[in-house]
Amino acid sequence: MVEYFNKKANVSGGFALGSFNSVFSFTGSTNIDAATTKMLSMDGFYIPLAKLQLTRSPLVLQEKVKRAVPTSWDPSSLACFIENFGTHVVTSVTIGGKDVIYIKQHHSSPLSTMEIKNYVQDIGNQRFSDKESHTSSGQIKLKDKASSTICGLDPGLFNSQGIYPQPSNAPCLNGKEDVTVIFRRRGGDDLEQNHTQWAKTVRSSPDVIEMTFYPITALLDGVAGKEHLTRAISLYLEYKPPVEELRYFLEFQIPRIWAPVQDKIPGHQRKEPVCPYLQFSMMGQKLYVSQEQ
């Protein structure tokens, strides 16, 4: 799913975009999110109205941007550059509306791929149905033969936008408690509960529904310090620290020698006795006693 989102945004790499983490309500930590997620699914409608795209080729950065690139590994300057100029250049913007259901299956869920597929289809059929009668209370019968129970369907569940862990009134399956259903809309009048009526309002209230990007470092050929900025951006995109804490995060990426070099250990070299009365070495074989007094 990460690859799918990255491909639509024209972004290379295996890191998750912020939009991906947002729609699935992920933490942004790859290890934490992967450890709790078994499968991801989505179903929805996109209504694109217009697309704005940069046509100038090749793309060229302003000189002030190039001059702002730090020439060394300076965490403060690198963080300042990323905060001021970002990591990518926006190359296109699509406006319109979208109404999408996102399904997140947790590792504790015993449901099979086919069960999840049918579950998503049933929720989608209810969400995107043209029939006004589906806004009233009713029941949904799952297509999957493995379904064991039928639950009453609350219309508000499908006609709103939000996150629904363990939705008690959605179509029921054994193990459905470990599936999170998320409804998200962009554009249109979200007060319109029915999908068909909402779609009619997209033209009067459009929003950004899609963007494509180009890495800013690809436009810095020949600029001193490009390798440092490339590394800083890669770390930022992979671990996603808050931008206000990025400086301190990058400081920990500086190579450090945590154990002292043996020849430089304080006290490693034997020192001459400074006390005239009694001197001995804990590791030595002799006890030196002063006879002056």
XYZ file of C-alpha atoms in Angstrom:
293
model
C 0.000 0.000 0.000
C 2.927 2.350 0.687
C 4.190 1.739 -2.844
C 0.728 2.529 -4.234
C 0.569 5.889 -2.446
C 4.159 6.734 -3.427
C 3.516 5.891 -7.073
C 0.464 8.172 -7.183
C 2.563 10.965 -5.678
C 5.462 10.229 -8.058
C 7.770 9.697 -5.079
C 10.484 7.046 -5.025
C 11.605 5.143 -1.941
C 9.969 2.794 0.510
C 9.200 5.342 3.239
C 5.586 6.179 4.022
C 4.273 9.588 3.022
C 2.578 11.781 5.572
C -0.683 11.456 3.640
C -0.481 7.664 3.931
C 0.066 7.797 7.693
C -2.724 10.342 8.043
C -5.477 8.451 6.214
C -4.720 5.202 8.041
C -4.108 6.982 11.378
C -0.603 5.569 11.736
C 1.961 6.840 14.220
C 4.637 7.365 11.580
C 6.953 4.806 13.199
C 7.440 2.038 10.637
C 8.327 -0.573 13.248
C 5.352 0.184 15.496
C 2.820 0.402 12.660
C 4.059 -2.742 10.905
C 3.996 -4.699 14.163
C 0.291 -4.008 14.677
C -0.991 -4.162 11.089
C -1.787 -7.294 9.126
C -3.520 -5.897 6.038
C -4.681 -2.598 4.556
C -7.596 -2.036 2.181
C -9.409 0.926 0.697
C -12.480 1.618 -1.411
C -13.893 4.904 -2.598
C -14.709 7.487 -5.245
C -12.505 10.222 -6.712
C -14.085 13.179 -8.513
C -11.260 15.169 -10.180
C -12.308 18.552 -11.556
C -9.025 20.168 -12.584
C -5.295 19.522 -12.499
C -2.602 22.186 -12.235
C 0.854 21.075 -13.347
C 4.288 22.648 -13.747
C 5.195 22.595 -17.416
C 8.639 24.189 -17.332
C 11.391 21.688 -18.028
C 13.928 21.319 -16.625
C 12.952 22.592 -13.200
C 15.364 25.147 -11.734
C 15.653 26.308 -8.125
C 16.122 29.952 -7.222
C 19.670 30.948 -6.321
C 18.670 31.839 -2.767
C 17.607 28.229 -2.239
C 20.940 26.918 -3.502
C 22.850 29.368 -1.321
C 20.940 28.156 1.725
C 22.290 24.597 1.392
C 24.751 23.968 4.282
C 28.224 22.994 3.069
C 28.900 20.778 6.104
C 26.993 18.573 8.511
C 25.497 21.401 10.542
C 22.311 20.066 12.226
C 20.938 23.530 12.939
C 21.390 24.766 9.353
C 20.112 21.515 7.836
C 16.993 21.601 10.001
C 16.455 25.261 9.110
C 16.697 24.474 5.384
C 14.158 21.638 5.613
C 11.789 23.780 7.666
C 12.000 26.719 5.240
C 12.113 24.951 1.865
C 10.800 21.443 2.526
C 12.029 18.185 1.017
C 10.193 18.099 -2.331
C 8.866 20.464 -4.981
C 5.149 20.216 -5.760
C 4.848 19.485 -9.495
C 1.078 19.025 -9.832
C -2.125 19.505 -7.855
C -5.492 17.872 -8.558
C -8.609 19.487 -7.102
C -12.054 17.984 -6.734
C -13.512 15.639 -4.162
C -12.999 12.151 -2.802
C -14.966 9.881 -0.498
C -12.878 6.932 0.661
C -13.136 4.083 3.169
C -9.860 2.868 4.684
C -9.721 -0.535 6.390
C -6.931 -1.501 8.770
C -6.767 -5.149 9.848
C -4.683 -5.832 12.944
C -2.434 -8.852 13.427
C -4.785 -10.225 16.061
C -7.590 -10.510 13.490
C -8.221 -14.075 12.235
C -10.085 -12.942 9.096
C -8.822 -14.190 5.745
C -8.092 -12.027 2.721
C -11.395 -13.012 1.111
C -13.345 -12.217 4.277
C -11.764 -8.772 4.467
C -12.439 -8.209 0.761
C -16.119 -9.028 1.157
C -16.289 -6.943 4.330
C -14.901 -3.912 2.472
C -17.312 -4.451 -0.417
C -20.320 -4.583 1.893
C -19.327 -1.404 3.691
C -18.639 0.273 0.339
C -22.004 -0.796 -1.059
C -23.724 0.773 1.924
C -21.606 3.929 1.932
C -21.830 4.663 -1.795
C -25.341 3.405 -2.536
C -27.616 5.723 -4.513
C -30.657 4.596 -2.583
C -31.914 7.097 -0.054
C -33.493 4.269 1.923
C -30.032 3.199 3.019
C -29.845 6.217 5.272
C -32.377 4.598 7.544
C -31.828 1.851 10.030
C -31.555 -1.608 8.543
C -29.535 -4.755 8.171
C -26.817 -5.903 5.811
C -26.251 -9.520 4.891
C -22.642 -10.360 4.141
C -21.790 -12.163 0.942
C -19.133 -14.228 2.643
C -20.284 -17.685 3.708
C -17.991 -17.489 6.708
C -20.142 -14.769 8.224
C -21.814 -15.979 11.345
C -23.943 -13.046 12.488
C -25.993 -10.208 11.031
C -26.043 -6.878 12.858
C -28.344 -3.880 12.612
C -26.725 -1.033 10.683
C -26.584 2.459 12.138
C -26.874 4.968 9.254
C -24.715 7.491 11.063
C -21.809 5.085 10.911
C -21.581 5.366 7.133
C -22.693 8.954 6.694
C -20.000 10.643 8.708
C -16.264 11.046 8.646
C -13.969 9.629 11.257
C -12.245 6.613 12.760
C -14.185 3.652 14.034
C -12.203 0.987 15.895
C -14.417 -2.030 16.516
C -17.526 -0.536 14.839
C -20.287 -2.387 16.658
C -23.016 -1.597 14.145
C -21.124 -2.426 10.941
C -21.655 -5.773 9.183
C -20.495 -8.410 11.621
C -17.854 -11.070 11.189
C -16.074 -13.345 13.579
C -12.869 -11.476 14.436
C -14.169 -8.115 13.152
C -13.302 -6.588 16.527
C -9.684 -6.366 15.327
C -10.496 -4.327 12.209
C -10.518 -0.509 12.149
C -12.808 1.264 9.668
C -11.953 4.858 8.721
C -14.139 7.166 6.588
C -12.566 10.242 5.017
C -13.870 12.899 2.648
C -12.205 15.846 0.973
C -14.099 18.461 -0.951
C -17.842 18.905 -1.199
C -20.248 19.611 1.620
C -19.587 17.027 4.308
C -22.903 17.882 5.949
C -24.533 16.034 3.064
C -24.826 12.518 4.444
C -25.860 10.732 1.262
C -22.928 10.059 -1.063
C -24.835 10.970 -4.233
C -25.997 14.284 -2.791
C -22.491 14.989 -1.492
C -20.997 14.362 -4.957
C -23.236 17.094 -6.385
C -21.633 19.637 -4.034
C -18.026 18.901 -5.022
C -18.045 21.365 -7.918
C -19.025 24.246 -5.644
C -16.640 23.250 -2.828
C -13.577 21.525 -4.323
C -10.459 20.668 -2.367
C -6.990 19.299 -3.084
C -7.300 15.535 -3.505
C -3.949 14.617 -5.039
C -0.421 15.995 -5.488
C 2.779 14.871 -7.163
C 6.293 15.782 -6.055
C 9.912 16.005 -7.183
C 12.848 15.715 -4.735
C 14.545 19.027 -4.106
C 17.967 17.362 -3.872
C 17.645 16.249 -7.513
C 17.796 19.946 -8.435
C 21.035 20.593 -6.547
C 23.593 19.003 -8.867
C 26.961 20.672 -8.428
C 25.934 22.459 -5.219
C 28.359 22.032 -2.316
C 26.806 20.231 0.626
C 24.232 18.319 -1.422
C 25.298 14.991 0.117
C 24.723 16.296 3.657
C 21.264 17.617 2.790
C 20.372 14.362 1.014
C 21.279 12.361 4.112
C 19.397 14.725 6.431
C 16.255 14.563 4.277
C 16.435 10.763 4.068
C 16.646 10.509 7.859
C 13.811 12.996 8.285
C 11.521 11.121 5.880
C 12.341 7.729 7.374
C 11.964 8.555 11.071
C 9.692 11.622 10.802
C 10.697 13.532 13.953
C 8.710 16.722 14.630
C 10.251 19.465 12.525
C 10.790 21.625 15.608
C 12.949 18.805 17.049
C 14.759 17.966 13.815
C 17.895 19.856 14.807
C 18.389 17.743 17.928
C 17.562 14.564 16.022
C 20.254 15.307 13.439
C 22.809 16.039 16.160
C 22.609 12.393 17.219
C 23.532 11.312 13.679
C 27.061 12.734 13.998
C 29.612 9.893 14.335
C 30.911 9.773 17.886
C 33.570 7.758 19.718
C 31.803 6.612 22.865
C 34.830 4.687 24.283
C 38.144 6.552 24.748
C 41.163 5.477 22.733
C 43.498 3.448 24.956
C 46.523 5.707 24.565
C 44.385 8.682 25.581
C 42.821 7.214 28.720
C 43.457 9.637 31.609
C 45.969 8.143 34.010
C 46.984 5.386 31.616
C 50.641 6.433 31.769
C 52.383 5.876 35.098
C 53.129 9.133 36.876
C 56.109 9.927 39.061
C 55.391 9.879 42.853
C 54.550 13.328 44.177
C 54.226 12.489 47.867
C 57.584 12.060 49.740
C 56.155 9.917 52.523
C 54.406 6.796 51.278
C 53.927 5.651 47.695
C 52.737 2.343 46.339
C 51.132 1.011 43.196
C 47.974 -1.078 43.443
C 49.019 -3.097 40.392
C 52.736 -3.115 41.082
C 54.931 -5.564 42.967
C 56.822 -3.146 45.208
C 55.963 -0.835 48.088
C 57.949 2.378 48.184
C 58.472 3.926 51.651
C 60.084 7.305 52.231
C 62.815 7.337 54.906
C 63.131 11.106 55.148
C 61.067 11.174 58.378
